[in-house]
XYZ file of C-alpha atoms in Angstrom:
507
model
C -165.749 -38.698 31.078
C -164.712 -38.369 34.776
C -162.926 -35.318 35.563
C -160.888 -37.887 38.029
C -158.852 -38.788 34.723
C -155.261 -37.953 33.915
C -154.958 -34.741 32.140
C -153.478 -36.685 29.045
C -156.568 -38.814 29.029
C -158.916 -35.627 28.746
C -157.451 -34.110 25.921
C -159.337 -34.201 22.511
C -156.734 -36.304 20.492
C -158.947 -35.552 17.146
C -159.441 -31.948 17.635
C -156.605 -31.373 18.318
C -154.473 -33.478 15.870
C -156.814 -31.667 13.149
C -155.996 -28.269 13.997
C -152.153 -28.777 14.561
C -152.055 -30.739 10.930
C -154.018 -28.240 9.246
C -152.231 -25.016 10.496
C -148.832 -27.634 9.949
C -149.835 -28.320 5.593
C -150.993 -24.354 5.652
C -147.242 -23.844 6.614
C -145.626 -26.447 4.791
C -147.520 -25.120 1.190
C -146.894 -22.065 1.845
C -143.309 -23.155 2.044
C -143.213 -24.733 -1.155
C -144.752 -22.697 -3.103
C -145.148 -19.343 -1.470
C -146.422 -17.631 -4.454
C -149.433 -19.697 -5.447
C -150.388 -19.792 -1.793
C -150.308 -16.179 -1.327
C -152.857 -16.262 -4.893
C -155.042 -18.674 -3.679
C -155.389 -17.120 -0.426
C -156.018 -13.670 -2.291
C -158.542 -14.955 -4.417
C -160.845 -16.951 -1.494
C -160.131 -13.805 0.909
C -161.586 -11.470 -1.915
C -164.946 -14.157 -2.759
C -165.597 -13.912 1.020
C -165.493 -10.232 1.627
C -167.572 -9.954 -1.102
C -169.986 -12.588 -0.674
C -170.282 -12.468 3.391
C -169.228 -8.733 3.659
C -172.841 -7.371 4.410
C -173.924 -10.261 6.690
C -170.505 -9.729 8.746
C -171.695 -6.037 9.414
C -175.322 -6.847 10.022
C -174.415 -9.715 12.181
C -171.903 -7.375 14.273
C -174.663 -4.204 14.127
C -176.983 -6.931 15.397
C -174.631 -8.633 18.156
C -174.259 -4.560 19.404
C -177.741 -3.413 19.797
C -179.144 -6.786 21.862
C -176.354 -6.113 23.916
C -176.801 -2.408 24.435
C -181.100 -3.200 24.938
C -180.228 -5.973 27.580
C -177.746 -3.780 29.782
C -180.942 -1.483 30.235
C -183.359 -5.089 31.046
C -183.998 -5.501 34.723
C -182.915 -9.309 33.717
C -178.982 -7.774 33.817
C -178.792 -7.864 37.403
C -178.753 -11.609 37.022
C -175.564 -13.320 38.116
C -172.766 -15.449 35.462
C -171.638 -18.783 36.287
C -173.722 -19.668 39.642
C -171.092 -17.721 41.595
C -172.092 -15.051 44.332
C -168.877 -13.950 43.820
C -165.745 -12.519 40.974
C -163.005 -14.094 40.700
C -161.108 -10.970 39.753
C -161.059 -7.463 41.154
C -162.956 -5.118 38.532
C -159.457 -2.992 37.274
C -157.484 -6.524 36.680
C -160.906 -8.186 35.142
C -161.578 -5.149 32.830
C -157.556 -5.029 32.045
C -157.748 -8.565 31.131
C -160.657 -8.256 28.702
C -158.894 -5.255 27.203
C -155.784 -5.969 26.252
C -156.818 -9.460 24.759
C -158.040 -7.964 21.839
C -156.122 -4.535 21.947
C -152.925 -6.736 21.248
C -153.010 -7.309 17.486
C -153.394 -3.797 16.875
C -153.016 -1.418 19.542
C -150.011 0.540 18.826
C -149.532 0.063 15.238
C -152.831 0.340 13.848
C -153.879 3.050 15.954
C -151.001 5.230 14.963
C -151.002 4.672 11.287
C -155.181 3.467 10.293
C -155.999 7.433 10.786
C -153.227 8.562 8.820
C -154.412 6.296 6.093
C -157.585 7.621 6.358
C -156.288 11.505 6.369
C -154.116 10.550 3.408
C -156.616 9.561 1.342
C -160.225 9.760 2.558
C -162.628 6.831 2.681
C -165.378 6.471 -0.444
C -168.269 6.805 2.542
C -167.127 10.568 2.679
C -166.127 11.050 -0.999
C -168.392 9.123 -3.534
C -171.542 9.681 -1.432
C -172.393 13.508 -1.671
C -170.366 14.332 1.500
C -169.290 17.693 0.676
C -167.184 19.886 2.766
C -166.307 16.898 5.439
C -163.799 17.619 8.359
C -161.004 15.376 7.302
C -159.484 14.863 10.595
C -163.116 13.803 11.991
C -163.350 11.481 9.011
C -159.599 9.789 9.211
C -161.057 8.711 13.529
C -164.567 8.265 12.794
C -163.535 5.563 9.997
C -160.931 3.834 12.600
C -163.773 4.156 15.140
C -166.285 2.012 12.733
C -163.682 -0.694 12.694
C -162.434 -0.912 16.128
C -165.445 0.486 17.804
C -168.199 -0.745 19.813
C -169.249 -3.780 17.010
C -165.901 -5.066 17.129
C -165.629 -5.591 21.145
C -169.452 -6.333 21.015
C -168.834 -9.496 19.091
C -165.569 -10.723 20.855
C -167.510 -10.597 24.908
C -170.927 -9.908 24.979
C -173.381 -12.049 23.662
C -171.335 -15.508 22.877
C -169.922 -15.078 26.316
C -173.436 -15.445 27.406
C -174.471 -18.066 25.703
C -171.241 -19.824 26.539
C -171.254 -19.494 30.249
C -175.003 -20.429 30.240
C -174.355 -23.892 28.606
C -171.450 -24.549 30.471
C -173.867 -24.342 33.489
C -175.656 -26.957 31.862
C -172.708 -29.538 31.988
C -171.707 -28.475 28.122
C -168.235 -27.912 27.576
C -166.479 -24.664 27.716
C -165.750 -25.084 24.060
C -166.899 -23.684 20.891
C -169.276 -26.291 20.102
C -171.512 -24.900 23.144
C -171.977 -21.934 20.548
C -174.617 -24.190 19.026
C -176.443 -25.513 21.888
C -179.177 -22.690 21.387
C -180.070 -24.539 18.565
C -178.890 -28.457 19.383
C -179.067 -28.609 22.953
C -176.679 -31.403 24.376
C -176.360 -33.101 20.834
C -174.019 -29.933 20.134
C -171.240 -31.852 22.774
C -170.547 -34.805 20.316
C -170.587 -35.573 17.302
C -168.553 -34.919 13.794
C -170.565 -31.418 13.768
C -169.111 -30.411 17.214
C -165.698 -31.850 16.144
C -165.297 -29.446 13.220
C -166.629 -26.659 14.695
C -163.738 -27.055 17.409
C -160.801 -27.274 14.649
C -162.303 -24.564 12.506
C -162.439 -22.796 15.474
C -159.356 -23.066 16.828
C -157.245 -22.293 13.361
C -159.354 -19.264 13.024
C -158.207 -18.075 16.001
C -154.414 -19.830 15.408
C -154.337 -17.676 11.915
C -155.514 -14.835 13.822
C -153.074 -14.860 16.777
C -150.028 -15.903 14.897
C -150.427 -13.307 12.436
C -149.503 -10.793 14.519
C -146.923 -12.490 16.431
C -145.051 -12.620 13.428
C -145.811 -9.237 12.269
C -144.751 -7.944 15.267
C -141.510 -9.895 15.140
C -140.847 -7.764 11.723
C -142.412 -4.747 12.727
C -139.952 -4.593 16.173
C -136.915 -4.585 14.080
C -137.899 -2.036 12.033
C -138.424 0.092 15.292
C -135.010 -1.007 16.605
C -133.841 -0.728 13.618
C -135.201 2.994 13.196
C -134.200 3.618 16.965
C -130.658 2.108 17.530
C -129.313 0.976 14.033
C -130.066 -2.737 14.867
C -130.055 -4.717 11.791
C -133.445 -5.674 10.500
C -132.750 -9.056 9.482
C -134.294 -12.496 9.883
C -132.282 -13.291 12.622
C -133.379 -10.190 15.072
C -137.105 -11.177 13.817
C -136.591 -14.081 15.386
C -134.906 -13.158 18.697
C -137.863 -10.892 18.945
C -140.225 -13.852 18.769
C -138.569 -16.105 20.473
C -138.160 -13.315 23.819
C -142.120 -12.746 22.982
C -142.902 -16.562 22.905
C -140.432 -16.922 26.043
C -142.743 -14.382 28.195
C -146.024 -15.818 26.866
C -144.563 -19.261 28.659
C -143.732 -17.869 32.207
C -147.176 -16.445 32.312
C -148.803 -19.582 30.806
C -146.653 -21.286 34.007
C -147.860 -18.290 36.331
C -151.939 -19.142 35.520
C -154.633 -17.505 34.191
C -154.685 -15.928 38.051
C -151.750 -14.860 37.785
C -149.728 -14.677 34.667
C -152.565 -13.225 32.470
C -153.503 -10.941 35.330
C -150.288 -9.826 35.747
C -149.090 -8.682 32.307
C -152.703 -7.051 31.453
C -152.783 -5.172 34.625
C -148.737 -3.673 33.597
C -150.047 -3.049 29.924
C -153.038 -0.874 31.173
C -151.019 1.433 33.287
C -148.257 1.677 30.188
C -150.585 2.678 28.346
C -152.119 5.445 30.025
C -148.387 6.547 30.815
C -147.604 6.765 27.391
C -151.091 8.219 26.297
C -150.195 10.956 29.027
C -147.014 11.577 27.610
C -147.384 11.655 23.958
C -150.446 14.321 24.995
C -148.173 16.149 26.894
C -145.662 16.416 24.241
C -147.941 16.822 21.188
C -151.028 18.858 21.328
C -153.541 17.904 23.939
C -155.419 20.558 22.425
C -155.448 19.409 19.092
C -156.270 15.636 20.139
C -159.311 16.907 22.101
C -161.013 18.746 19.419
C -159.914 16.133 17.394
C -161.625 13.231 19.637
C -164.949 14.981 20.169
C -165.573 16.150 16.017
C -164.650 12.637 15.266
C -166.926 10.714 18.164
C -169.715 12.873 17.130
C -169.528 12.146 13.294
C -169.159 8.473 14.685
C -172.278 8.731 16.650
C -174.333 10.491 14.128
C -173.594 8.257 10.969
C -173.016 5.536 12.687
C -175.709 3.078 10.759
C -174.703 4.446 7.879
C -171.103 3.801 8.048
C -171.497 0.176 9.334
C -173.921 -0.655 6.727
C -171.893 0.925 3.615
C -171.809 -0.839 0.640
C -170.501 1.632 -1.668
C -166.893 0.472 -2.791
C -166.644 -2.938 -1.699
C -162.922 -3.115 -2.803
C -162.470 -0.895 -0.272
C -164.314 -2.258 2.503
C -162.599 -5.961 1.904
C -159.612 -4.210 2.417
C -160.681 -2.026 5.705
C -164.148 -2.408 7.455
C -164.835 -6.383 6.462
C -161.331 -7.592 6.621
C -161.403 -6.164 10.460
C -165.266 -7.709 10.897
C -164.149 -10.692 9.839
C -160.715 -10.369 11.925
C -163.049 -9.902 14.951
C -165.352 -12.761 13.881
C -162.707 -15.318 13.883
C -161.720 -14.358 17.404
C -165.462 -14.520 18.666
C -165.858 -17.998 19.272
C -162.639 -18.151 21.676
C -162.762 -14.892 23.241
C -166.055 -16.237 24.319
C -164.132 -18.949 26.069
C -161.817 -16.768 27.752
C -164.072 -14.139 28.198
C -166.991 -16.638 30.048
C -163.651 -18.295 32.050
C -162.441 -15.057 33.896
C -166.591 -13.699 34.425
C -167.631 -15.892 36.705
C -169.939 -14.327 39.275
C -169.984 -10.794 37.705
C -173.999 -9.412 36.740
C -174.970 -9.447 32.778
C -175.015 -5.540 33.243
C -171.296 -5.518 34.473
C -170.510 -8.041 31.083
C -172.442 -5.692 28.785
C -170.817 -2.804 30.000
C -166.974 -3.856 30.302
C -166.814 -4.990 26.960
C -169.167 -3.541 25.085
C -169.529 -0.080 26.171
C -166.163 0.945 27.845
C -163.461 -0.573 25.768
C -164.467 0.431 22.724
C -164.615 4.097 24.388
C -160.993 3.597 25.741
C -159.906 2.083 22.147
C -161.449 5.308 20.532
C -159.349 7.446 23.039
C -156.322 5.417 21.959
C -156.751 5.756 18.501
C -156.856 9.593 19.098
C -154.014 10.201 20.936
C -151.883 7.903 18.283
C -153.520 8.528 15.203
C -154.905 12.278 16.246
C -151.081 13.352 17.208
C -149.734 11.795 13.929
C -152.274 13.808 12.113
C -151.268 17.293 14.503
C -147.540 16.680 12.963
C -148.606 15.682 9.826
C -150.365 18.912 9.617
C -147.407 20.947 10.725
C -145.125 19.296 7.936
C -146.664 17.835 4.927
C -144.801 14.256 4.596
C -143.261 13.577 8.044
C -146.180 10.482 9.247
C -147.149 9.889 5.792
C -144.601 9.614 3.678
C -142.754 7.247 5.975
C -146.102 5.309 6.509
C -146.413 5.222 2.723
C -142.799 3.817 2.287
C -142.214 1.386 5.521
C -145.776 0.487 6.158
C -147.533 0.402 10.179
C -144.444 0.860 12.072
C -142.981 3.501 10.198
C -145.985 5.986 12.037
C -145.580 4.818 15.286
C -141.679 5.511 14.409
C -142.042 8.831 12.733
C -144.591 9.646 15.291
C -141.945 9.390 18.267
C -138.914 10.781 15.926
C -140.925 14.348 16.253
C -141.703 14.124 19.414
C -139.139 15.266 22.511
C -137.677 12.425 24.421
C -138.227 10.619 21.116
C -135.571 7.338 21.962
C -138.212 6.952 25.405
C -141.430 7.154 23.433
C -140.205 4.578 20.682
C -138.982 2.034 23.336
C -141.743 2.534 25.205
C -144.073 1.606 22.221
C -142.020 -1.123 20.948
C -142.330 -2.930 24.815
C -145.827 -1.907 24.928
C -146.381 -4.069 21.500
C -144.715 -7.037 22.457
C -146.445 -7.498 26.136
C -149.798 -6.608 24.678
C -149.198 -9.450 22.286
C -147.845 -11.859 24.898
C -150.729 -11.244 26.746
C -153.036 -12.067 23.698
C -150.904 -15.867 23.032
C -150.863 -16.543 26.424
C -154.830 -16.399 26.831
C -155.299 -17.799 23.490
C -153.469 -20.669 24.099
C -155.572 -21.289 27.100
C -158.267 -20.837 24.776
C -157.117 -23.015 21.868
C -156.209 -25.823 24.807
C -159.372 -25.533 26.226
C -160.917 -26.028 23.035
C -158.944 -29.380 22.859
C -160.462 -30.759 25.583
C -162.947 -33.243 26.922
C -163.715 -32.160 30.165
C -161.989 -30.109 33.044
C -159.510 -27.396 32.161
C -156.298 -27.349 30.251
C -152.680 -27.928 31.985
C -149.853 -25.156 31.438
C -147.654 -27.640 29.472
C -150.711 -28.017 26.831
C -151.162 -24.004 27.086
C -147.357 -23.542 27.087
C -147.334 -26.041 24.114
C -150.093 -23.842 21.867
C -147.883 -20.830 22.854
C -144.995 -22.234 21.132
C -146.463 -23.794 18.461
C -147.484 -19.927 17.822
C -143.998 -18.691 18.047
C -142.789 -21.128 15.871
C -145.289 -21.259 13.172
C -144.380 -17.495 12.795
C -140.760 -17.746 13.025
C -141.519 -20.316 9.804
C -143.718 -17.819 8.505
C -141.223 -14.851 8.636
C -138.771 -16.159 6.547
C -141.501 -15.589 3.458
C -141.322 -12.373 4.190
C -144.827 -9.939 4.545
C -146.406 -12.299 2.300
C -146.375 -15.667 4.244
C -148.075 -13.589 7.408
C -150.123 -11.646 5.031
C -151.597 -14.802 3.857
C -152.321 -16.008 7.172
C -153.696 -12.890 8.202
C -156.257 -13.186 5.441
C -156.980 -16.764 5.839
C -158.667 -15.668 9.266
C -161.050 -13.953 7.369
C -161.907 -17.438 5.244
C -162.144 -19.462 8.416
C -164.329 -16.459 9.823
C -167.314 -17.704 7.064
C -168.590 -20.596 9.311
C -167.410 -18.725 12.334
C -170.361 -16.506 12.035
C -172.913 -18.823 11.156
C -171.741 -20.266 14.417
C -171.934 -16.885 16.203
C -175.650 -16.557 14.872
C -177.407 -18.219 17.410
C -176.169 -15.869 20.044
C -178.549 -13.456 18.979
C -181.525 -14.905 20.122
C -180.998 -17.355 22.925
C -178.723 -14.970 25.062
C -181.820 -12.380 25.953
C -183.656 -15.857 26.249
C -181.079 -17.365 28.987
C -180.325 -13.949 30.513
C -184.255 -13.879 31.141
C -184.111 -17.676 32.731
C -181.623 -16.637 34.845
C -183.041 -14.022 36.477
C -186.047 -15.564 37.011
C -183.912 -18.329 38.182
C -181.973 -15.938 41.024
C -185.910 -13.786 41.576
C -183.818 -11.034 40.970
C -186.191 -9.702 38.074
């Protein structure tokens, strides 16, 4: 179709009816009868960890090593998108990239998945002959398997790739492109291509509004905890709506822009508040902390990814995050291959699959290795409020114990909500993108997808944890055919890496 069209003719009308009426009767069950959706839910979430568990971490282990062999190929000088040329400085690029994926559970997880961990150890270190294990090493090295190098190796490496490479064969930048390893241009059309789009799309749509409207309860719990603000249903959704409000303006701003803008602010809040809760704790203590746990990352690291031992366990930890990841692959990939034009294969490999996952292991150490500093100076004070309020309640107790407490905990709760904004306003590029025939997606579709986020977890909300707990888990269901869809990555992007540097005789 002629990119000369009106942007209302270029819109995928089936796609993208599919995916809105799905995520709509999802909604409107889960409504009716909240229970029964929430068991249902359960039950498939718990027959996929199981069943697709071990592929999920092979398929991730896999994605990770091609990646880390083809940033030492002479074939990674090669150059994305036909461009001579970025389209983004490197900080803003890298900052972009980051806090996409850092959103969902940068501040919450980070502060309270080691504590978990500390609380009660995993069944890698206890059932398996593990004797004498440093506790504190164990807690990070456990949060590192999860949010580590597999997990930002499957969002941006090698479906980024494969994505940009089709696209520069006049495929779409879609999801369907995913398959043209294996289809070539019948992968464009077709009722295949169709529901790969919509499946797609809602697993990224469960995935993204989950968190918005976690975050919407999780914030009033914090302002709640910080200025005696009600935590009611009403706050949850001022919260979202303020959330959904900034995700517009920067939908309205561009990717350029907008998406530049707020990642760019995030990155430099973070480091000031990683700075200041060292400061205030124990740098010390977070540094011996970082390296013991890195190391026992490094050295078990095949061992921990593959573990099989308590599966119960691992559906509720290691594979629900894998398959978290997995559902985000296919659009990340979009958004990824979108902002990486003109940067080399090596710079790709390395920005998101080498240093973000170092930076997220920082992260997790300052939050999680400072929780575990106090927790150690009084038994109780991160755990027992973690135990009884649930993620917020660390970063919380965290920021009660430390000095200039009222700073720290606003400065968290702001951090949250931009890092999430930032995370609905490139999705929803991504979701619109996916909805479309050719060319690229206006800001009232993107600005539409945003609120269609905001709202869907407003609705959610009012279910209380177990409407977004459902979703949440339902991105692991839709992740099943995600990562069949992901497979072909594995061989065709050393393949098209090799064309194109043969292509640019710069290997």
């Amino acid at each position: 179709m002629s990119t000369e069209t009106s942007p209302r003719s270029r819109i995928d009308f089936p796609v993208a009816g599919a995916s809105v009426g799905i995520l709509a009767a999802f909604v409107v069950v889960a409504l009716i009868i909240p229970d029964t959706v929430s068991s249902w839910v359960g039950t498939a979430f718990s027959i996929c960890a199981n069943i697709f568990g071990m592929y999920w971490q092979i398929l991730l282990l896999a994605t990770f090593l091609i990646a880390l062999v083809l940033i030492f190929t002479p074939w990674a000088k090669a150059r994305l998108g036909n461009q001579e040329r970025p389209d983004f400085g490197r900080f803003s690029w890298i900052a972009m990239i980051m806090t996409t994926l850092l959103a969902a559970g940068g501040v919450f997880w980070a502060a309270a998945e080691p504590m978990y961990h500390y609380a009660t150890a995993p069944p890698y270190f206890t059932n398996d002959g593990h004797s004498g294990f440093d506790a504190v090493a164990a807690a990070l090295a456990t949060s590192f398997i999860d949010w580590g190098f597999l997990a930002w190796a499957i969002l941006g490496s090698l479906g980024a790739i494969v994505m940009m490479r089709a696209a520069e064969k006049g495929m779409p930048l879609r999801p369907r492109s995913l398959l043209y390893p294996v289809l070539g241009k019948r992968a464009a059309t077709g009722p295949l291509a169709a529901v790969v789009d919509v499946v797609c799309v809602i697993s990224v749509a469960a995935g993204t509004i989950g968190p918005v409207g976690f975050l919407g309860m999780q914030v009033t719990y914090g302002l709640n905890s910080l200025f005696g603000i009600p935590d009611t249903y009403p706050v949850q959704l001022l919260v979202i709506a303020v959330l959904t409000a900034v995700a517009g303006v920067s939908v309205f701003s561009g990717v350029s822009r907008g998406v530049r803008f707020l990642s760019s602010a995030n990155v430099w809040m973070a480091l000031a508040l990683m700075a200041a809760v060292l400061v205030l704790g124990s740098a010390w203590f977070v540094a011996k902390s970082y390296f013991s746990g890195f190391g026992l990352y490094m050295t078990d690291f095949f061992s921990m990814t593959l573990y099989r031992g308590d599966t119960e366990w691992l559906s509720g930890w290691t594979v629900f995050f894998f398959g978290w990841f997995l559902g985000y692959a296919p659009l990340m990939a979009i958004f990824i291959a979108r902002i990486s034009k003109g940067r080399t294969v090596r710079d790709l490999l390395i920005s998101t699959t080498i240093l973000p996952p170092i930076a997220t292991t920082m992260w997790f150490t300052v939050l999680g290795g400072t929780g575990i500093y106090l927790e150690r100076q009084s038994a109780g004070s991160i755990s027992g409020p973690l135990m009884d309020g649930g993620l917020p309640a660390a970063v919380m107790a965290i920021s009660d114990k430390l000095p200039l407490s009222t700073v720290i905990g606003i400065g968290f709760l702001i951090l949250t909500m931009t890092f999430v904004a930032t995370t609905t306003d490139s999705m929803s590029f991504a979701m619109s993108q996916s909805c479309m025939t050719s060319g690229v997606p206006s800001p009232k579709l993107r600005a539409i997808w945003a609120a269609l986020i905001g709202v869907t977890a407003a609705v959610l909300i009012s279910l209380g944890d177990g409407g977004v707990d459902a979703l949440q888990s339902a991105i692991v269901i839709t992740a099943v055919p995600v990562a069949f869809v992901m497979l072909p990555s594995l061989f065709a992007a050393p393949i098209y890496v090799r064309q194109m540097a043969k292509e640019q005789k710069v290997a």
